[in-house]
GROMACS .gro file of C-alpha atoms in nm:
model
  482
    1UNK     CA    1   0.000   0.000   0.000
    2UNK     CA    2   0.283   0.242   0.090
    3UNK     CA    3   0.459   0.180  -0.240
    4UNK     CA    4   0.134   0.230  -0.431
    5UNK     CA    5   0.059   0.551  -0.241
    6UNK     CA    6   0.410   0.682  -0.303
    7UNK     CA    7   0.380   0.609  -0.673
    8UNK     CA    8   0.048   0.797  -0.696
    9UNK     CA    9   0.196   1.098  -0.515
   10UNK     CA   10   0.502   1.098  -0.741
   11UNK     CA   11   0.287   1.088  -1.052
   12UNK     CA   12   0.073   1.370  -0.923
   13UNK     CA   13   0.377   1.582  -0.842
   14UNK     CA   14   0.522   1.514  -1.186
   15UNK     CA   15   0.197   1.624  -1.348
   16UNK     CA   16   0.195   1.944  -1.143
   17UNK     CA   17   0.556   2.018  -1.241
   18UNK     CA   18   0.483   1.964  -1.611
   19UNK     CA   19   0.176   2.187  -1.589
   20UNK     CA   20   0.376   2.453  -1.406
   21UNK     CA   21   0.653   2.447  -1.664
   22UNK     CA   22   0.404   2.484  -1.950
   23UNK     CA   23   0.232   2.769  -1.768
   24UNK     CA   24   0.564   2.943  -1.706
   25UNK     CA   25   0.666   2.904  -2.070
   26UNK     CA   26   0.335   3.053  -2.177
   27UNK     CA   27   0.341   3.349  -1.940
   28UNK     CA   28   0.701   3.448  -1.884
   29UNK     CA   29   0.870   3.459  -2.227
   30UNK     CA   30   0.841   3.842  -2.241
   31UNK     CA   31   0.982   3.856  -1.886
   32UNK     CA   32   1.281   3.648  -1.991
   33UNK     CA   33   1.354   3.899  -2.267
   34UNK     CA   34   1.299   4.190  -2.031
   35UNK     CA   35   1.555   4.063  -1.782
   36UNK     CA   36   1.835   4.162  -2.019
   37UNK     CA   37   1.921   4.526  -1.947
   38UNK     CA   38   1.890   4.782  -2.226
   39UNK     CA   39   2.224   4.840  -2.394
   40UNK     CA   40   2.295   5.203  -2.482
   41UNK     CA   41   2.542   5.368  -2.719
   42UNK     CA   42   2.863   5.457  -2.537
   43UNK     CA   43   3.135   5.500  -2.803
   44UNK     CA   44   3.311   5.837  -2.782
   45UNK     CA   45   3.260   5.978  -3.132
   46UNK     CA   46   2.883   5.981  -3.151
   47UNK     CA   47   2.740   6.330  -3.203
   48UNK     CA   48   2.542   6.418  -2.885
   49UNK     CA   49   2.201   6.418  -3.051
   50UNK     CA   50   2.278   6.094  -3.238
   51UNK     CA   51   2.357   5.918  -2.912
   52UNK     CA   52   2.064   6.068  -2.720
   53UNK     CA   53   1.792   5.999  -2.978
   54UNK     CA   54   1.907   5.647  -3.064
   55UNK     CA   55   1.922   5.561  -2.695
   56UNK     CA   56   1.569   5.696  -2.659
   57UNK     CA   57   1.470   5.469  -2.946
   58UNK     CA   58   1.614   5.170  -2.758
   59UNK     CA   59   1.391   5.259  -2.463
   60UNK     CA   60   1.083   5.321  -2.676
   61UNK     CA   61   1.107   5.018  -2.904
   62UNK     CA   62   1.360   4.777  -2.754
   63UNK     CA   63   1.299   4.451  -2.569
   64UNK     CA   64   1.226   4.626  -2.239
   65UNK     CA   65   0.936   4.828  -2.377
   66UNK     CA   66   0.599   4.701  -2.246
   67UNK     CA   67   0.467   4.658  -2.600
   68UNK     CA   68   0.767   4.463  -2.727
   69UNK     CA   69   0.682   4.139  -2.905
   70UNK     CA   70   0.980   3.902  -2.941
   71UNK     CA   71   0.790   3.708  -3.207
   72UNK     CA   72   0.762   4.017  -3.428
   73UNK     CA   73   1.068   4.229  -3.363
   74UNK     CA   74   1.106   4.588  -3.477
   75UNK     CA   75   1.374   4.638  -3.741
   76UNK     CA   76   1.618   4.888  -3.888
   77UNK     CA   77   1.732   4.948  -4.246
   78UNK     CA   78   2.089   5.053  -4.337
   79UNK     CA   79   2.258   5.167  -4.651
   80UNK     CA   80   2.614   5.031  -4.670
   81UNK     CA   81   2.852   5.242  -4.881
   82UNK     CA   82   2.950   5.561  -4.697
   83UNK     CA   83   2.702   5.471  -4.422
   84UNK     CA   84   2.819   5.150  -4.258
   85UNK     CA   85   3.148   5.170  -4.445
   86UNK     CA   86   3.359   5.486  -4.450
   87UNK     CA   87   3.387   5.493  -4.829
   88UNK     CA   88   3.223   5.311  -5.119
   89UNK     CA   89   3.336   4.950  -5.086
   90UNK     CA   90   3.230   4.855  -5.439
   91UNK     CA   91   3.429   5.140  -5.591
   92UNK     CA   92   3.727   5.031  -5.382
   93UNK     CA   93   3.673   4.674  -5.499
   94UNK     CA   94   3.671   4.793  -5.860
   95UNK     CA   95   4.015   4.950  -5.806
   96UNK     CA   96   4.138   4.628  -5.646
   97UNK     CA   97   3.997   4.425  -5.934
   98UNK     CA   98   4.169   4.646  -6.192
   99UNK     CA   99   4.503   4.654  -6.010
  100UNK     CA  100   4.506   4.277  -5.971
  101UNK     CA  101   4.351   4.189  -6.311
  102UNK     CA  102   4.089   3.972  -6.143
  103UNK     CA  103   3.852   3.903  -6.431
  104UNK     CA  104   3.689   3.592  -6.573
  105UNK     CA  105   3.576   3.699  -6.920
  106UNK     CA  106   3.746   3.673  -7.258
  107UNK     CA  107   3.851   3.983  -7.457
  108UNK     CA  108   3.570   3.930  -7.711
  109UNK     CA  109   3.315   3.969  -7.429
  110UNK     CA  110   3.448   4.298  -7.294
  111UNK     CA  111   3.289   4.549  -7.534
  112UNK     CA  112   2.941   4.422  -7.450
  113UNK     CA  113   3.020   4.446  -7.078
  114UNK     CA  114   3.177   4.792  -7.104
  115UNK     CA  115   2.876   4.937  -7.288
  116UNK     CA  116   2.597   4.741  -7.116
  117UNK     CA  117   2.286   4.950  -7.057
  118UNK     CA  118   2.420   5.264  -7.228
  119UNK     CA  119   2.154   5.427  -7.446
  120UNK     CA  120   2.375   5.588  -7.710
  121UNK     CA  121   2.738   5.476  -7.705
  122UNK     CA  122   2.824   5.733  -7.974
  123UNK     CA  123   2.697   6.037  -7.784
  124UNK     CA  124   2.947   6.319  -7.722
  125UNK     CA  125   3.048   6.307  -7.354
  126UNK     CA  126   3.129   6.679  -7.346
  127UNK     CA  127   3.438   6.883  -7.270
  128UNK     CA  128   3.510   6.711  -6.936
  129UNK     CA  129   3.579   6.397  -7.140
  130UNK     CA  130   3.749   6.569  -7.435
  131UNK     CA  131   3.432   6.515  -7.640
  132UNK     CA  132   3.500   6.144  -7.675
  133UNK     CA  133   3.234   5.870  -7.658
  134UNK     CA  134   3.160   5.558  -7.457
  135UNK     CA  135   3.218   5.357  -7.774
  136UNK     CA  136   3.573   5.487  -7.817
  137UNK     CA  137   3.666   5.446  -7.451
  138UNK     CA  138   3.529   5.091  -7.451
  139UNK     CA  139   3.718   4.995  -7.767
  140UNK     CA  140   4.041   5.129  -7.616
  141UNK     CA  141   3.992   4.914  -7.306
  142UNK     CA  142   3.922   4.606  -7.519
  143UNK     CA  143   4.243   4.656  -7.716
  144UNK     CA  144   4.457   4.691  -7.402
  145UNK     CA  145   4.279   4.408  -7.217
  146UNK     CA  146   4.335   4.174  -7.510
  147UNK     CA  147   4.711   4.218  -7.486
  148UNK     CA  148   4.711   4.173  -7.108
  149UNK     CA  149   4.493   3.862  -7.143
  150UNK     CA  150   4.715   3.710  -7.414
  151UNK     CA  151   5.017   3.745  -7.184
  152UNK     CA  152   4.841   3.520  -6.935
  153UNK     CA  153   4.809   3.785  -6.663
  154UNK     CA  154   4.430   3.777  -6.619
  155UNK     CA  155   4.258   3.538  -6.375
  156UNK     CA  156   3.951   3.523  -6.153
  157UNK     CA  157   4.163   3.417  -5.855
  158UNK     CA  158   4.493   3.551  -5.720
  159UNK     CA  159   4.712   3.295  -5.895
  160UNK     CA  160   4.879   3.563  -6.111
  161UNK     CA  161   4.950   3.814  -5.834
  162UNK     CA  162   5.324   3.740  -5.839
  163UNK     CA  163   5.344   3.920  -6.175
  164UNK     CA  164   5.150   4.228  -6.063
  165UNK     CA  165   5.452   4.460  -6.066
  166UNK     CA  166   5.521   4.363  -6.428
  167UNK     CA  167   5.175   4.438  -6.566
  168UNK     CA  168   5.126   4.761  -6.367
  169UNK     CA  169   5.442   4.897  -6.530
  170UNK     CA  170   5.306   4.844  -6.883
  171UNK     CA  171   5.125   5.095  -7.102
  172UNK     CA  172   4.861   4.830  -7.167
  173UNK     CA  173   4.764   4.809  -6.800
  174UNK     CA  174   4.768   5.188  -6.756
  175UNK     CA  175   4.545   5.224  -7.062
  176UNK     CA  176   4.305   4.950  -6.953
  177UNK     CA  177   4.281   5.048  -6.585
  178UNK     CA  178   4.253   5.424  -6.638
  179UNK     CA  179   3.991   5.411  -6.909
  180UNK     CA  180   3.787   5.135  -6.745
  181UNK     CA  181   3.763   5.342  -6.426
  182UNK     CA  182   3.691   5.650  -6.637
  183UNK     CA  183   3.404   5.466  -6.806
  184UNK     CA  184   3.237   5.434  -6.465
  185UNK     CA  185   3.250   5.812  -6.418
  186UNK     CA  186   3.148   5.884  -6.777
  187UNK     CA  187   2.846   5.654  -6.762
  188UNK     CA  188   2.749   5.800  -6.424
  189UNK     CA  189   2.766   6.154  -6.566
  190UNK     CA  190   2.590   6.082  -6.896
  191UNK     CA  191   2.330   5.823  -6.795
  192UNK     CA  192   2.099   5.772  -6.496
  193UNK     CA  193   2.220   5.585  -6.189
  194UNK     CA  194   1.997   5.297  -6.301
  195UNK     CA  195   2.264   5.239  -6.567
  196UNK     CA  196   2.586   5.321  -6.380
  197UNK     CA  197   2.506   5.148  -6.050
  198UNK     CA  198   2.455   4.798  -6.189
  199UNK     CA  199   2.724   4.852  -6.457
  200UNK     CA  200   3.015   4.828  -6.214
  201UNK     CA  201   2.899   4.480  -6.110
  202UNK     CA  202   2.898   4.355  -6.469
  203UNK     CA  203   3.275   4.311  -6.439
  204UNK     CA  204   3.200   3.998  -6.233
  205UNK     CA  205   3.090   3.839  -6.561
  206UNK     CA  206   3.216   3.481  -6.590
  207UNK     CA  207   3.270   3.439  -6.216
  208UNK     CA  208   3.074   3.212  -5.987
  209UNK     CA  209   2.916   3.380  -5.682
  210UNK     CA  210   3.184   3.216  -5.465
  211UNK     CA  211   3.464   3.361  -5.678
  212UNK     CA  212   3.312   3.709  -5.673
  213UNK     CA  213   3.259   3.693  -5.296
  214UNK     CA  214   3.617   3.580  -5.238
  215UNK     CA  215   3.745   3.867  -5.451
  216UNK     CA  216   3.533   4.109  -5.249
  217UNK     CA  217   3.653   3.963  -4.920
  218UNK     CA  218   4.017   4.008  -5.017
  219UNK     CA  219   3.957   4.367  -5.126
  220UNK     CA  220   3.777   4.462  -4.803
  221UNK     CA  221   4.046   4.307  -4.584
  222UNK     CA  222   4.320   4.481  -4.782
  223UNK     CA  223   4.171   4.830  -4.781
  224UNK     CA  224   4.064   4.819  -4.417
  225UNK     CA  225   4.417   4.722  -4.317
  226UNK     CA  226   4.554   5.002  -4.537
  227UNK     CA  227   4.340   5.262  -4.360
  228UNK     CA  228   4.445   5.135  -4.019
  229UNK     CA  229   4.812   5.125  -4.111
  230UNK     CA  230   4.853   5.499  -4.169
  231UNK     CA  231   4.607   5.788  -4.156
  232UNK     CA  232   4.777   5.925  -4.470
  233UNK     CA  233   4.619   5.639  -4.664
  234UNK     CA  234   4.281   5.813  -4.634
  235UNK     CA  235   4.338   6.010  -4.951
  236UNK     CA  236   4.284   6.029  -5.326
  237UNK     CA  237   4.502   5.859  -5.585
  238UNK     CA  238   4.501   5.882  -5.962
  239UNK     CA  239   4.591   5.686  -6.273
  240UNK     CA  240   4.688   5.828  -6.611
  241UNK     CA  241   4.666   5.658  -6.946
  242UNK     CA  242   4.981   5.663  -7.159
  243UNK     CA  243   5.056   5.892  -7.452
  244UNK     CA  244   4.985   5.632  -7.715
  245UNK     CA  245   4.774   5.633  -8.026
  246UNK     CA  246   4.416   5.557  -7.924
  247UNK     CA  247   4.059   5.631  -8.022
  248UNK     CA  248   3.971   5.839  -7.716
  249UNK     CA  249   4.300   6.009  -7.631
  250UNK     CA  250   4.484   6.045  -7.302
  251UNK     CA  251   4.305   6.072  -6.966
  252UNK     CA  252   4.365   6.096  -6.595
  253UNK     CA  253   4.120   5.958  -6.340
  254UNK     CA  254   4.116   5.997  -5.961
  255UNK     CA  255   3.958   5.785  -5.691
  256UNK     CA  256   3.951   5.744  -5.314
  257UNK     CA  257   4.167   5.498  -5.127
  258UNK     CA  258   4.104   5.299  -4.806
  259UNK     CA  259   3.786   5.190  -4.641
  260UNK     CA  260   3.673   5.059  -4.306
  261UNK     CA  261   3.404   5.070  -4.041
  262UNK     CA  262   3.403   5.287  -3.729
  263UNK     CA  263   3.367   5.151  -3.375
  264UNK     CA  264   3.048   5.357  -3.350
  265UNK     CA  265   2.885   5.187  -3.647
  266UNK     CA  266   2.985   4.843  -3.523
  267UNK     CA  267   2.838   4.933  -3.187
  268UNK     CA  268   2.509   5.052  -3.336
  269UNK     CA  269   2.452   4.730  -3.531
  270UNK     CA  270   2.546   4.514  -3.233
  271UNK     CA  271   2.328   4.704  -2.983
  272UNK     CA  272   2.028   4.719  -3.210
  273UNK     CA  273   2.034   4.340  -3.207
  274UNK     CA  274   2.107   4.326  -2.833
  275UNK     CA  275   1.798   4.539  -2.773
  276UNK     CA  276   1.581   4.311  -2.984
  277UNK     CA  277   1.580   4.512  -3.307
  278UNK     CA  278   1.666   4.337  -3.636
  279UNK     CA  279   1.920   4.493  -3.873
  280UNK     CA  280   1.898   4.478  -4.253
  281UNK     CA  281   2.138   4.615  -4.514
  282UNK     CA  282   2.008   4.754  -4.843
  283UNK     CA  283   2.296   4.839  -5.075
  284UNK     CA  284   2.343   4.953  -5.433
  285UNK     CA  285   2.657   4.737  -5.436
  286UNK     CA  286   2.634   4.379  -5.567
  287UNK     CA  287   2.516   4.122  -5.314
  288UNK     CA  288   2.845   3.930  -5.339
  289UNK     CA  289   3.033   4.247  -5.246
  290UNK     CA  290   2.831   4.286  -4.927
  291UNK     CA  291   2.849   3.917  -4.843
  292UNK     CA  292   3.225   3.949  -4.869
  293UNK     CA  293   3.204   4.251  -4.640
  294UNK     CA  294   3.016   4.054  -4.377
  295UNK     CA  295   3.287   3.788  -4.390
  296UNK     CA  296   3.566   4.045  -4.369
  297UNK     CA  297   3.420   4.268  -4.098
  298UNK     CA  298   3.195   4.018  -3.917
  299UNK     CA  299   2.911   4.243  -3.805
  300UNK     CA  300   2.738   4.125  -3.489
  301UNK     CA  301   2.362   4.143  -3.517
  302UNK     CA  302   2.301   4.152  -3.893
  303UNK     CA  303   1.974   3.979  -3.987
  304UNK     CA  304   1.996   3.997  -4.365
  305UNK     CA  305   2.068   4.200  -4.679
  306UNK     CA  306   1.909   4.305  -5.007
  307UNK     CA  307   2.156   4.426  -5.269
  308UNK     CA  308   2.211   4.443  -5.645
  309UNK     CA  309   2.156   4.102  -5.802
  310UNK     CA  310   2.272   3.974  -6.140
  311UNK     CA  311   2.159   3.699  -6.371
  312UNK     CA  312   2.364   3.385  -6.415
  313UNK     CA  313   2.422   3.133  -6.693
  314UNK     CA  314   2.560   2.790  -6.610
  315UNK     CA  315   2.629   2.906  -6.255
  316UNK     CA  316   2.829   3.213  -6.359
  317UNK     CA  317   2.737   3.581  -6.371
  318UNK     CA  318   2.644   3.757  -6.694
  319UNK     CA  319   2.617   4.131  -6.762
  320UNK     CA  320   2.247   4.160  -6.689
  321UNK     CA  321   2.056   4.270  -6.381
  322UNK     CA  322   1.813   4.018  -6.232
  323UNK     CA  323   1.482   4.199  -6.200
  324UNK     CA  324   1.303   3.872  -6.132
  325UNK     CA  325   1.428   3.886  -5.772
  326UNK     CA  326   1.359   4.253  -5.696
  327UNK     CA  327   1.410   4.607  -5.833
  328UNK     CA  328   1.750   4.773  -5.835
  329UNK     CA  329   1.844   4.851  -5.478
  330UNK     CA  330   1.908   5.221  -5.535
  331UNK     CA  331   1.681   5.524  -5.493
  332UNK     CA  332   1.313   5.439  -5.473
  333UNK     CA  333   1.407   5.082  -5.565
  334UNK     CA  334   1.534   5.033  -5.211
  335UNK     CA  335   1.189   5.105  -5.072
  336UNK     CA  336   1.020   4.894  -5.339
  337UNK     CA  337   1.254   4.601  -5.279
  338UNK     CA  338   1.186   4.600  -4.906
  339UNK     CA  339   0.811   4.634  -4.956
  340UNK     CA  340   0.826   4.328  -5.179
  341UNK     CA  341   1.068   4.109  -4.985
  342UNK     CA  342   1.113   4.221  -4.622
  343UNK     CA  343   0.797   4.393  -4.494
  344UNK     CA  344   0.597   4.067  -4.527
  345UNK     CA  345   0.833   3.918  -4.267
  346UNK     CA  346   0.725   4.187  -4.019
  347UNK     CA  347   0.348   4.194  -4.064
  348UNK     CA  348   0.404   4.471  -4.324
  349UNK     CA  349   0.560   4.706  -4.071
  350UNK     CA  350   0.836   4.934  -4.196
  351UNK     CA  351   1.172   5.007  -4.029
  352UNK     CA  352   1.185   5.216  -3.714
  353UNK     CA  353   1.533   5.340  -3.810
  354UNK     CA  354   1.672   5.431  -4.150
  355UNK     CA  355   2.043   5.505  -4.192
  356UNK     CA  356   2.199   5.653  -4.504
  357UNK     CA  357   2.425   5.919  -4.650
  358UNK     CA  358   2.305   6.035  -4.990
  359UNK     CA  359   2.038   6.081  -5.253
  360UNK     CA  360   2.004   5.708  -5.301
  361UNK     CA  361   1.886   5.668  -4.941
  362UNK     CA  362   1.635   5.953  -4.928
  363UNK     CA  363   1.335   5.741  -5.025
  364UNK     CA  364   1.368   5.462  -4.772
  365UNK     CA  365   1.468   5.704  -4.494
  366UNK     CA  366   1.153   5.913  -4.536
  367UNK     CA  367   0.872   5.705  -4.689
  368UNK     CA  368   0.783   5.444  -4.426
  369UNK     CA  369   0.514   5.534  -4.176
  370UNK     CA  370   0.682   5.332  -3.898
  371UNK     CA  371   1.018   5.513  -3.926
  372UNK     CA  372   1.088   5.736  -3.626
  373UNK     CA  373   1.465   5.794  -3.658
  374UNK     CA  374   1.674   5.883  -3.964
  375UNK     CA  375   2.051   5.867  -3.915
  376UNK     CA  376   2.227   6.070  -4.185
  377UNK     CA  377   2.604   6.032  -4.216
  378UNK     CA  378   2.675   6.395  -4.298
  379UNK     CA  379   2.846   6.434  -4.634
  380UNK     CA  380   2.735   6.798  -4.674
  381UNK     CA  381   2.506   6.719  -4.965
  382UNK     CA  382   2.309   6.951  -5.191
  383UNK     CA  383   2.068   6.680  -5.310
  384UNK     CA  384   1.768   6.542  -5.121
  385UNK     CA  385   2.001   6.418  -4.847
  386UNK     CA  386   2.071   6.787  -4.787
  387UNK     CA  387   1.701   6.837  -4.709
  388UNK     CA  388   1.730   6.571  -4.439
  389UNK     CA  389   2.046   6.739  -4.304
  390UNK     CA  390   1.866   7.075  -4.287
  391UNK     CA  391   1.580   6.919  -4.090
  392UNK     CA  392   1.824   6.751  -3.850
  393UNK     CA  393   1.997   7.082  -3.777
  394UNK     CA  394   1.660   7.251  -3.719
  395UNK     CA  395   1.549   6.976  -3.481
  396UNK     CA  396   1.881   6.993  -3.293
  397UNK     CA  397   1.862   7.369  -3.246
  398UNK     CA  398   1.502   7.348  -3.126
  399UNK     CA  399   1.579   7.071  -2.875
  400UNK     CA  400   1.332   6.831  -3.034
  401UNK     CA  401   1.395   6.483  -2.896
  402UNK     CA  402   1.255   6.154  -3.023
  403UNK     CA  403   0.935   6.171  -2.820
  404UNK     CA  404   0.853   6.525  -2.932
  405UNK     CA  405   0.918   6.436  -3.297
  406UNK     CA  406   0.691   6.133  -3.268
  407UNK     CA  407   0.422   6.349  -3.108
  408UNK     CA  408   0.443   6.579  -3.411
  409UNK     CA  409   0.423   6.287  -3.654
  410UNK     CA  410   0.777   6.354  -3.778
  411UNK     CA  411   1.095   6.154  -3.819
  412UNK     CA  412   1.374   6.266  -3.589
  413UNK     CA  413   1.667   6.310  -3.826
  414UNK     CA  414   2.027   6.312  -3.707
  415UNK     CA  415   2.346   6.452  -3.861
  416UNK     CA  416   2.645   6.236  -3.772
  417UNK     CA  417   2.976   6.402  -3.852
  418UNK     CA  418   3.293   6.230  -3.964
  419UNK     CA  419   3.649   6.324  -4.060
  420UNK     CA  420   3.715   6.184  -4.405
  421UNK     CA  421   4.088   6.259  -4.374
  422UNK     CA  422   4.120   6.025  -4.077
  423UNK     CA  423   3.856   5.762  -4.145
  424UNK     CA  424   3.661   5.819  -3.826
  425UNK     CA  425   3.344   5.970  -3.681
  426UNK     CA  426   3.348   6.307  -3.505
  427UNK     CA  427   3.153   6.378  -3.182
  428UNK     CA  428   2.974   6.657  -3.369
  429UNK     CA  429   2.712   6.686  -3.644
  430UNK     CA  430   2.961   6.867  -3.870
  431UNK     CA  431   3.194   6.676  -4.104
  432UNK     CA  432   3.543   6.748  -4.233
  433UNK     CA  433   3.544   6.651  -4.597
  434UNK     CA  434   3.837   6.483  -4.771
  435UNK     CA  435   4.112   6.736  -4.841
  436UNK     CA  436   3.952   7.001  -4.619
  437UNK     CA  437   4.048   7.119  -4.272
  438UNK     CA  438   3.738   7.305  -4.153
  439UNK     CA  439   3.421   7.128  -4.034
  440UNK     CA  440   3.102   7.198  -4.226
  441UNK     CA  441   2.740   7.130  -4.129
  442UNK     CA  442   2.528   7.225  -4.430
  443UNK     CA  443   2.582   7.287  -4.799
  444UNK     CA  444   2.478   7.636  -4.913
  445UNK     CA  445   2.169   7.484  -5.074
  446UNK     CA  446   2.075   7.311  -4.750
  447UNK     CA  447   2.117   7.640  -4.564
  448UNK     CA  448   1.836   7.780  -4.782
  449UNK     CA  449   1.611   7.490  -4.682
  450UNK     CA  450   1.699   7.545  -4.318
  451UNK     CA  451   1.575   7.905  -4.353
  452UNK     CA  452   1.244   7.772  -4.482
  453UNK     CA  453   1.208   7.568  -4.164
  454UNK     CA  454   1.294   7.869  -3.950
  455UNK     CA  455   1.023   8.064  -4.133
  456UNK     CA  456   0.748   7.814  -4.056
  457UNK     CA  457   0.770   7.528  -4.308
  458UNK     CA  458   0.735   7.198  -4.120
  459UNK     CA  459   0.982   6.912  -4.172
  460UNK     CA  460   0.716   6.698  -4.341
  461UNK     CA  461   0.618   6.982  -4.571
  462UNK     CA  462   0.981   7.034  -4.667
  463UNK     CA  463   1.031   6.666  -4.745
  464UNK     CA  464   0.719   6.659  -4.960
  465UNK     CA  465   0.854   6.950  -5.167
  466UNK     CA  466   1.167   6.755  -5.264
  467UNK     CA  467   1.081   6.724  -5.634
  468UNK     CA  468   1.066   7.104  -5.662
  469UNK     CA  469   1.358   7.183  -5.430
  470UNK     CA  470   1.621   6.963  -5.594
  471UNK     CA  471   1.465   6.801  -5.900
  472UNK     CA  472   1.649   6.478  -5.823
  473UNK     CA  473   1.325   6.281  -5.809
  474UNK     CA  474   1.059   6.309  -6.078
  475UNK     CA  475   0.798   6.171  -5.840
  476UNK     CA  476   0.786   6.109  -5.464
  477UNK     CA  477   0.523   5.898  -5.293
  478UNK     CA  478   0.534   6.112  -4.979
  479UNK     CA  479   0.661   6.120  -4.624
  480UNK     CA  480   0.559   5.839  -4.387
  481UNK     CA  481   0.308   5.680  -4.625
  482UNK     CA  482   0.435   5.328  -4.705
   0.00000   0.00000   0.00000
């Protein structure tokens, strides 16, 4: 009888314990999340308002907020080039690719790649390009590339790197490298960004995604180390084509050197995740470039990315954008891509934070109704990013914090300064541009827009006038509407 009684009691106790555990699991999951303390920004080079407002956002939307739902986390949307990174990592990669002759296409394929997407290859490029044409520049690069290729110096991997000094000393390499990089500028100046942005990724033609990602990884590691090695490496360099007989003539092209990521930006990504907020990257660089960046820099807290995507044939890239996946991830295409592919993951809620630096980020930083903070890396712009910078300065000077901006139905924009000569953030909203010594807050154009705010125009009204103020966008869906 005693044994039987003991067994019954033990079974009853076991049942109670199981029931209790189930009840606890059902009722205390939010409490488990809440037990982790809120993690705030602490790095030294945050501008004061950047640190204050983002920390307020952690309180208002992070895991310790009473309305936080761990099954449907809030999320943030970041541009990459010149936002997360200190320069344009794809442009740096292009330099690396040219210097190291890392290509996987044959000479007979190059003209099609070099002119892909260009409307009229015979159009006069104007006096800045000595009135030459895309056609002539492309044909010059094909001629030089053919000779480099026939010498056995071109490869998708780094197997030929031991001969780098030899080819960089030749007129053929100087002609090919200078005019290929010049083509990027010429196409950007003569065509829309919808042509120039995907164009630079067409030089992955013939590579597998793994080969392109490995190339990107090596470039990012190299240029980050270069920037850390000596502050003088944060500079501009130039190439010059030789004085040889050619269709387009002689040219000189300049470009930035070094890249990296600041401790502040690493901290922001990590602490967004620590506070229960997902982080997404949306970049106009190719997806393999940003995957290589994640490998090289190992961001803590990154949920996913949406970047430029290219079509493949037999497992290798071709010079064609893949619109079947999503629109180009530049300009309004960033918003459209995330509406199509990411918002459905979050019950169609938009990002609470948008971070960018330029015209290409204006749409996604302003259009989503759920966005409450817009972090602008201040590059003293005169385009629509300058409108955002003007609003940020107005909000700073009027002591408008996150809660007041939300009460007004506005996004609290932030100007985060940096010193481009040192590759670091500044604890101020003003930036020191490359080659300059004095900090600057607003471009002269943006100062005009700031006056409009001082005279009674509201931030939302100013944003909605963007098509008239800058003319960069033909149409604009509106502020906080998606």
